[in-house]
Coordinates of C-alpha atoms in Angstrom, one line a residue:
M1 CA -0.6 -4.4 16.4
R2 CA 2.4 -6.0 15.8
I3 CA 2.7 -5.3 12.1
G4 CA 5.6 -6.6 9.6
C5 CA 7.0 -5.0 6.1
L6 CA 9.0 -6.7 3.7
Q7 CA 10.5 -4.4 1.6
F8 CA 12.9 -5.8 -1.7
A9 CA 13.6 -5.9 -5.2
P10 CA 11.8 -8.1 -7.4
Q11 CA 13.2 -9.1 -11.0
V12 CA 10.4 -9.5 -13.4
G13 CA 10.2 -13.0 -14.1
D14 CA 12.9 -14.2 -12.1
V15 CA 10.0 -15.9 -9.4
A16 CA 13.0 -18.4 -7.7
N17 CA 15.3 -16.2 -7.0
N18 CA 12.6 -13.6 -6.2
I19 CA 11.3 -15.5 -3.4
T20 CA 15.1 -16.1 -2.5
R21 CA 15.8 -12.6 -1.9
A22 CA 12.6 -12.4 0.2
E23 CA 13.7 -15.3 2.3
D24 CA 16.7 -13.2 2.8
V25 CA 15.3 -10.1 4.2
L26 CA 13.5 -12.2 6.6
S27 CA 16.8 -14.5 7.2
K28 CA 19.3 -11.3 8.0
A29 CA 16.1 -9.7 10.7
D30 CA 16.6 -8.9 14.2
P31 CA 14.4 -12.7 16.1
D32 CA 13.3 -10.1 17.7
D33 CA 10.8 -8.1 14.9
L34 CA 10.1 -11.4 13.9
E35 CA 8.8 -12.2 18.0
N36 CA 4.4 -12.2 17.7
L37 CA 4.3 -10.5 14.8
D38 CA 0.5 -9.9 13.9
L39 CA 1.0 -9.0 10.5
L40 CA 2.9 -9.6 7.8
V41 CA 2.6 -7.4 4.2
L42 CA 4.5 -7.8 0.9
P43 CA 4.6 -5.7 -2.4
E44 CA 1.8 -6.2 -5.3
M45 CA 3.3 -9.0 -7.6
A46 CA 6.3 -9.9 -5.4
F47 CA 7.3 -13.5 -6.9
S48 CA 6.5 -12.6 -10.0
G49 CA 7.9 -9.0 -10.3
Y50 CA 5.5 -5.8 -12.0
N51 CA 7.2 -4.3 -15.2
F52 CA 4.9 -7.1 -17.7
K53 CA 5.4 -5.7 -21.1
S54 CA 1.9 -7.8 -22.5
P55 CA -0.8 -10.7 -21.9
E56 CA 2.0 -13.0 -23.7
H57 CA 5.1 -12.0 -21.0
I58 CA 3.0 -12.5 -17.8
S59 CA 1.4 -16.0 -18.8
P60 CA 4.3 -17.8 -17.9
Y61 CA 4.0 -16.5 -14.4
L62 CA -0.1 -16.7 -13.9
E63 CA -0.8 -18.3 -10.8
P64 CA -3.8 -20.0 -10.2
T65 CA -6.1 -18.4 -7.4
G66 CA -4.7 -19.0 -3.8
S67 CA -3.1 -22.2 -4.4
G68 CA 0.3 -20.6 -6.7
V69 CA 3.7 -20.6 -5.3
S70 CA 3.3 -17.5 -3.6
S71 CA -0.4 -18.4 -2.1
K72 CA 1.8 -21.7 -1.3
W73 CA 4.7 -18.8 0.6
A74 CA 2.0 -17.5 2.0
R75 CA 0.7 -20.1 3.8
T76 CA 4.4 -21.9 4.4
T77 CA 5.0 -18.2 6.1
A78 CA 2.4 -17.4 8.1
R79 CA 2.4 -21.4 9.8
K80 CA 6.0 -20.8 10.5
H81 CA 5.6 -17.2 12.1
N82 CA 2.7 -17.7 13.2
C83 CA 1.2 -14.0 11.4
T84 CA -1.6 -13.2 9.3
V85 CA 0.5 -13.0 6.0
A86 CA -0.2 -10.7 3.2
V87 CA 1.4 -11.5 -1.0
G88 CA 1.2 -9.8 -4.0
Y89 CA -0.1 -11.8 -6.9
P90 CA -1.1 -12.5 -10.8
E91 CA -4.1 -14.3 -10.7
K92 CA -5.6 -16.9 -13.2
V93 CA -9.3 -18.2 -12.6
D94 CA -10.0 -20.9 -15.4
T95 CA -13.1 -20.7 -16.6
E96 CA -15.6 -23.8 -17.1
E97 CA -15.5 -23.6 -20.8
Q98 CA -11.7 -24.7 -21.7
T99 CA -12.0 -23.1 -25.7
S100 CA -12.1 -19.7 -23.2
A101 CA -9.5 -18.0 -22.2
P102 CA -8.7 -18.1 -18.3
E103 CA -9.8 -14.4 -16.2
T104 CA -7.0 -13.2 -15.5
Y105 CA -6.1 -10.4 -12.4
N106 CA -3.0 -8.5 -10.3
A107 CA -4.8 -10.0 -6.5
L108 CA -3.8 -9.5 -3.3
I109 CA -4.0 -13.0 -0.7
V110 CA -4.5 -12.7 3.0
V111 CA -3.7 -16.0 4.6
N112 CA -4.1 -16.6 8.6
S113 CA -1.4 -17.5 10.8
G114 CA -3.2 -22.2 10.7
G115 CA -2.8 -20.7 6.5
E116 CA -6.1 -20.2 6.2
K117 CA -7.5 -18.2 2.7
L118 CA -8.7 -14.4 4.7
A119 CA -9.4 -13.0 1.8
N120 CA -8.5 -12.9 -2.3
Y121 CA -8.7 -9.2 -3.4
R122 CA -8.1 -8.1 -7.2
K123 CA -7.3 -4.8 -8.2
S124 CA -9.4 -2.4 -8.7
F125 CA -8.0 0.6 -10.5
L126 CA -5.3 -1.1 -13.3
Y127 CA -2.7 1.3 -14.5
Y128 CA -1.0 0.8 -17.5
T129 CA 0.8 -1.8 -17.9
D130 CA -0.7 -4.2 -15.5
D131 CA -4.6 -3.2 -18.1
T132 CA -2.8 -4.8 -21.3
W133 CA -3.9 -7.8 -19.0
A134 CA -5.5 -7.9 -16.0
L135 CA -9.5 -7.2 -15.6
E136 CA -10.9 -5.1 -13.0
G137 CA -11.4 -6.7 -9.6
Q138 CA -15.3 -6.3 -8.8
G139 CA -14.7 -3.8 -6.1
F140 CA -12.6 -2.8 -3.4
Y141 CA -12.0 -5.1 -0.3
G142 CA -13.8 -4.0 3.5
G143 CA -15.3 -6.3 5.6
K144 CA -14.0 -8.8 8.7
L145 CA -10.3 -9.8 8.2
G146 CA -9.5 -12.4 10.8
S147 CA -9.1 -11.3 14.0
F148 CA -8.1 -7.7 12.9
G149 CA -11.3 -6.7 12.7
Q150 CA -13.0 -3.8 10.0
A151 CA -9.8 -3.5 7.4
A152 CA -10.0 -2.8 4.4
L153 CA -7.4 -4.2 1.0
G154 CA -6.3 -1.8 -2.3
I155 CA -3.2 -2.2 -4.3
C156 CA -1.6 0.7 -5.1
M157 CA -3.1 2.6 -8.4
D158 CA -6.4 2.0 -5.6
I159 CA -5.6 4.8 -4.2
N160 CA -6.2 7.4 -7.0
P161 CA -8.3 8.5 -9.3
Y162 CA -9.8 6.2 -11.8
K163 CA -8.0 6.2 -14.5
F164 CA -6.5 9.2 -13.4
E165 CA -9.7 10.2 -15.3
A166 CA -12.2 11.1 -11.8
P167 CA -11.9 14.7 -9.9
W168 CA -9.7 15.0 -7.8
D169 CA -11.6 14.8 -4.5
A170 CA -13.8 11.4 -5.6
Y171 CA -11.4 10.3 -3.0
E172 CA -12.2 6.9 -4.9
F173 CA -10.6 4.7 -1.9
A174 CA -10.9 7.4 0.7
F175 CA -14.7 6.6 1.0
H176 CA -14.5 2.9 0.8
V177 CA -12.5 3.2 4.3
L178 CA -14.9 5.3 5.7
Q179 CA -17.9 3.1 4.4
V180 CA -16.1 -0.1 5.8
R181 CA -15.4 1.7 8.5
A182 CA -12.1 0.4 8.8
N183 CA -10.1 -0.5 11.4
L184 CA -6.7 -1.1 8.8
V185 CA -6.3 -0.3 6.2
I186 CA -3.8 -2.3 3.8
L187 CA -2.1 -1.3 0.5
S188 CA 0.6 -3.7 -1.4
T189 CA 2.6 -1.9 -3.8
A190 CA 4.8 -1.3 -7.1
W191 CA 4.9 3.0 -6.5
L192 CA 7.2 3.7 -9.0
T193 CA 9.1 7.2 -8.6
N194 CA 9.4 9.6 -11.5
D195 CA 13.0 11.2 -10.4
E196 CA 16.1 11.1 -12.4
R197 CA 16.4 7.7 -11.8
T198 CA 21.1 7.3 -11.3
S199 CA 20.2 10.9 -8.1
F200 CA 17.1 9.2 -6.7
L201 CA 19.3 6.4 -5.5
S202 CA 21.8 7.8 -4.9
R203 CA 20.0 7.5 -0.8
P204 CA 18.7 4.9 -0.4
D205 CA 17.5 4.5 3.2
A206 CA 16.2 8.1 2.5
P207 CA 12.1 7.8 2.6
D208 CA 11.1 9.5 -0.2
M209 CA 8.5 11.9 0.8
S210 CA 7.2 13.3 -2.3
T211 CA 5.3 9.5 -2.2
L212 CA 4.5 9.7 1.6
T213 CA 2.6 13.1 0.7
Y214 CA 0.3 12.1 -1.6
W215 CA 0.2 8.5 0.0
V216 CA -1.6 11.1 3.1
R217 CA -3.4 13.1 0.2
R218 CA -5.1 10.7 -1.2
L219 CA -6.4 9.3 2.8
E220 CA -7.7 13.1 3.0
P221 CA -11.6 12.0 3.7
V222 CA -10.4 10.1 6.2
I223 CA -8.3 12.3 7.9
Q224 CA -11.1 14.9 7.9
T225 CA -13.7 12.5 9.4
N226 CA -11.4 13.8 13.4
S227 CA -12.1 10.0 13.8
S228 CA -11.1 9.5 18.0
E229 CA -10.6 5.6 16.7
E230 CA -7.4 5.3 15.6
T231 CA -6.9 3.3 11.9
I232 CA -3.8 2.1 11.4
V233 CA -2.6 2.1 7.5
I234 CA 0.4 -0.2 5.8
F235 CA 1.8 1.0 2.9
A236 CA 4.0 -1.8 1.9
N237 CA 5.9 -0.5 -1.1
R238 CA 8.9 -2.9 -3.4
C239 CA 12.2 -1.1 -3.7
G240 CA 14.7 -1.5 -7.2
T241 CA 15.0 -1.2 -10.2
E242 CA 13.1 -3.3 -13.4
G243 CA 14.2 -2.0 -17.4
E244 CA 13.1 1.1 -17.5
A245 CA 11.2 1.7 -14.2
T246 CA 12.7 3.1 -10.8
Y247 CA 9.8 2.0 -7.5
A248 CA 9.8 4.4 -4.9
G249 CA 10.1 1.6 -1.6
T250 CA 9.3 4.3 1.6
S251 CA 7.0 1.5 3.2
T252 CA 5.2 2.7 6.0
V253 CA 3.1 2.5 8.6
M254 CA 0.9 4.6 10.1
G255 CA -1.8 5.7 12.4
I256 CA -4.9 8.2 11.3
K257 CA -6.8 9.9 14.5
D258 CA -8.7 12.6 15.4
G259 CA -6.9 14.3 12.5
E260 CA -3.6 13.6 12.9
V261 CA -1.4 11.0 10.8
S262 CA 1.6 10.3 13.4
V263 CA 4.3 8.1 11.7
Y264 CA 4.6 4.2 13.6
G265 CA 8.1 3.5 10.9
V266 CA 8.8 4.2 7.7
L267 CA 11.6 2.1 5.5
G268 CA 14.4 4.6 2.9
R269 CA 13.9 4.4 -1.0
G270 CA 16.1 1.7 -1.5
V271 CA 16.9 -0.8 1.3
E272 CA 15.4 -4.1 1.3
E273 CA 14.6 -4.8 4.7
L274 CA 11.6 -6.1 6.5
L275 CA 10.5 -3.4 8.5
V276 CA 8.3 -4.1 12.4
V277 CA 6.4 -1.9 14.5
D278 CA 4.7 -2.7 17.5
T279 CA 1.1 0.6 17.7
D280 CA 0.8 0.1 20.7
D281 CA 4.6 1.6 21.2
L282 CA 3.8 5.7 20.6
P283 CA 4.8 6.7 17.3
F284 CA 8.7 8.3 16.5
G285 CA 6.7 11.2 15.0
K286 CA 3.8 13.1 12.7
I287 CA 3.0 14.5 9.7
V288 CA 1.0 17.2 9.7
D289 CA -1.2 20.1 7.7
R290 CA 1.3 23.4 7.3
P291 CA -1.2 25.1 4.9
G292 CA 0.9 28.8 2.7
V293 CA 3.8 26.8 4.3
P294 CA 5.7 24.6 1.6
V295 CA 7.0 21.1 2.3
N296 CA 10.4 21.1 3.4
G297 CA 12.7 20.3 0.9
E298 CA 10.9 23.4 -1.5
P299 CA 12.2 26.4 -2.1
G300 CA 11.8 29.1 0.9
A301 CA 10.7 26.1 3.3
P302 CA 11.4 26.8 6.6
P303 CA 13.5 24.1 8.9
A304 CA 11.0 22.3 10.0
P305 CA 10.6 23.1 14.6
A306 CA 11.3 18.6 16.4
E307 CA 8.0 17.1 17.2
E308 CA 8.5 14.1 18.5
P309 CA 6.4 11.5 21.4
E310 CA 7.5 12.8 25.1
D311 CA 10.7 9.9 26.2
K312 CA 10.2 8.8 23.0
P313 CA 13.5 8.3 22.1
P314 CA 13.4 7.7 17.9
K315 CA 13.2 4.6 16.1
D316 CA 15.8 3.6 13.7
T317 CA 13.3 2.2 11.5
G318 CA 15.0 2.0 8.2
G319 CA 19.0 1.5 9.2
A320 CA 19.3 5.9 8.5
G321 CA 22.3 7.5 9.8
A322 CA 22.6 10.5 11.6
G323 CA 22.5 12.6 9.3
S324 CA 20.4 10.4 6.8
G325 CA 16.4 11.6 5.5
L326 CA 15.6 8.6 7.9
H327 CA 17.2 11.1 10.6
A328 CA 16.3 14.4 9.3
F329 CA 12.5 12.6 9.5
H330 CA 13.0 11.9 13.2
K331 CA 13.5 14.9 14.0
N332 CA 11.7 17.1 12.2
T333 CA 8.8 17.7 11.2
H334 CA 7.3 17.1 7.9
R335 CA 4.1 19.1 6.3
V336 CA 1.9 17.7 3.6
G337 CA -0.1 20.0 1.6
T338 CA -3.3 19.4 0.8
E339 CA -5.7 21.8 0.1
H340 CA -9.0 23.2 2.5
P341 CA -11.7 21.1 1.2
S342 CA -13.9 22.6 -1.7
K343 CA -17.9 23.1 -1.4
Q344 CA -17.9 20.0 -3.6
Q345 CA -15.5 18.0 -1.5
Q346 CA -17.4 18.5 1.3
Q347 CA -20.9 17.6 0.5
Q348 CA -19.2 14.7 -0.4
Q349 CA -17.7 13.6 2.4
Q350 CA -21.2 14.8 4.0
Q351 CA -22.8 12.0 2.1
Q352 CA -20.1 9.6 2.7
Q353 CA -21.0 10.0 7.0
R354 CA -24.5 9.5 5.4
G355 CA -23.1 6.4 4.2
H356 CA -20.4 5.3 7.2
N357 CA -24.2 5.1 9.4
N358 CA -25.7 3.0 7.7
P359 CA -23.8 0.9 5.3
T360 CA -25.1 -0.5 2.9
S361 CA -22.0 -2.5 1.2
T362 CA -18.7 -3.6 2.1
T363 CA -17.5 -2.8 -1.4
H364 CA -17.0 0.5 -3.6
P365 CA -17.6 -0.5 -7.0
P366 CA -15.7 1.5 -10.1
N367 CA -16.5 3.8 -11.9
K368 CA -16.9 1.7 -15.0
A369 CA -17.7 -2.1 -15.6
N370 CA -15.1 -4.5 -16.3
R371 CA -13.4 -4.4 -19.0
K372 CA -11.5 -7.0 -21.5
P373 CA -8.1 -6.5 -21.7
I374 CA -6.5 -4.4 -23.8
P375 CA -4.6 -6.4 -26.8
T376 CA -0.6 -4.7 -27.5

């Protein structure tokens, strides 16, 4: 499968220029990379920007379900490049009663190469920023997605514990991936970093290993099933800044198989670029767990040995040169500091395995019922 992640730096409320930025990234991509593309994924709320402060602030940029500027761009681009396209956007659903306010969601639309809608997923676990204006969706998406087979869709906060109040090892989204037997996971994100901005952005070509490590940790149940069938996971993140927000970039395509996490491609934290990988090729590296050994970059961490596929030269997936963070990622194996599963987690996994063998639903409802937007 040939997958593209379009990482760029949209600005809140600047829709026309944001579309131009995305088009510029595509126009600068190697034509060979765009040829035979199967899937193109953009970040969360790609063209509206993300960091809105209130329902009034975002109101002019809400888009009708499947028919706003983001959906039209997705259809045009899908037909142009003969591929499936996924784009995040702020959705409004007009109610039958004209006196009622429209329902609003943080959504992800997926259209096939003919421009036909395959899915319109609504974010289930809201972050405090979109919690001011959006309703929760009805549960994570899971089901057949065109020719890709079984897929799970999520948006950013969906991989975290619900409201950061659920236990870490509830792993709601990861267990959903297992429940629906997804062989493809698409996560459209606007993932932030809390690192000091100037220092963080001083190495734009280097992936943020803290972010990548965290993403992998949130997929622990999928890894621990040791399935011989590979699950492809796409993190399509944005980069840049909006007000006080700094985004982590590091868009990644990884594969989970036999208890291992392989990386097919990863971008730097600050580059506006198109990442294209082919999952039929060998991955260029792995992320491995070494209990008791500090993660590379932590105090006391020893240099990690090289662990690259045999006869596979490092692939330039983020424009990084020699000596950059990405070059180090090629040359080294990075440990993910996961803990051994607790008894509670093992019980959850056993219960999930029973559900995995006899799935009864393709959605995983949030812990609580839909809530109204919180006024500011």
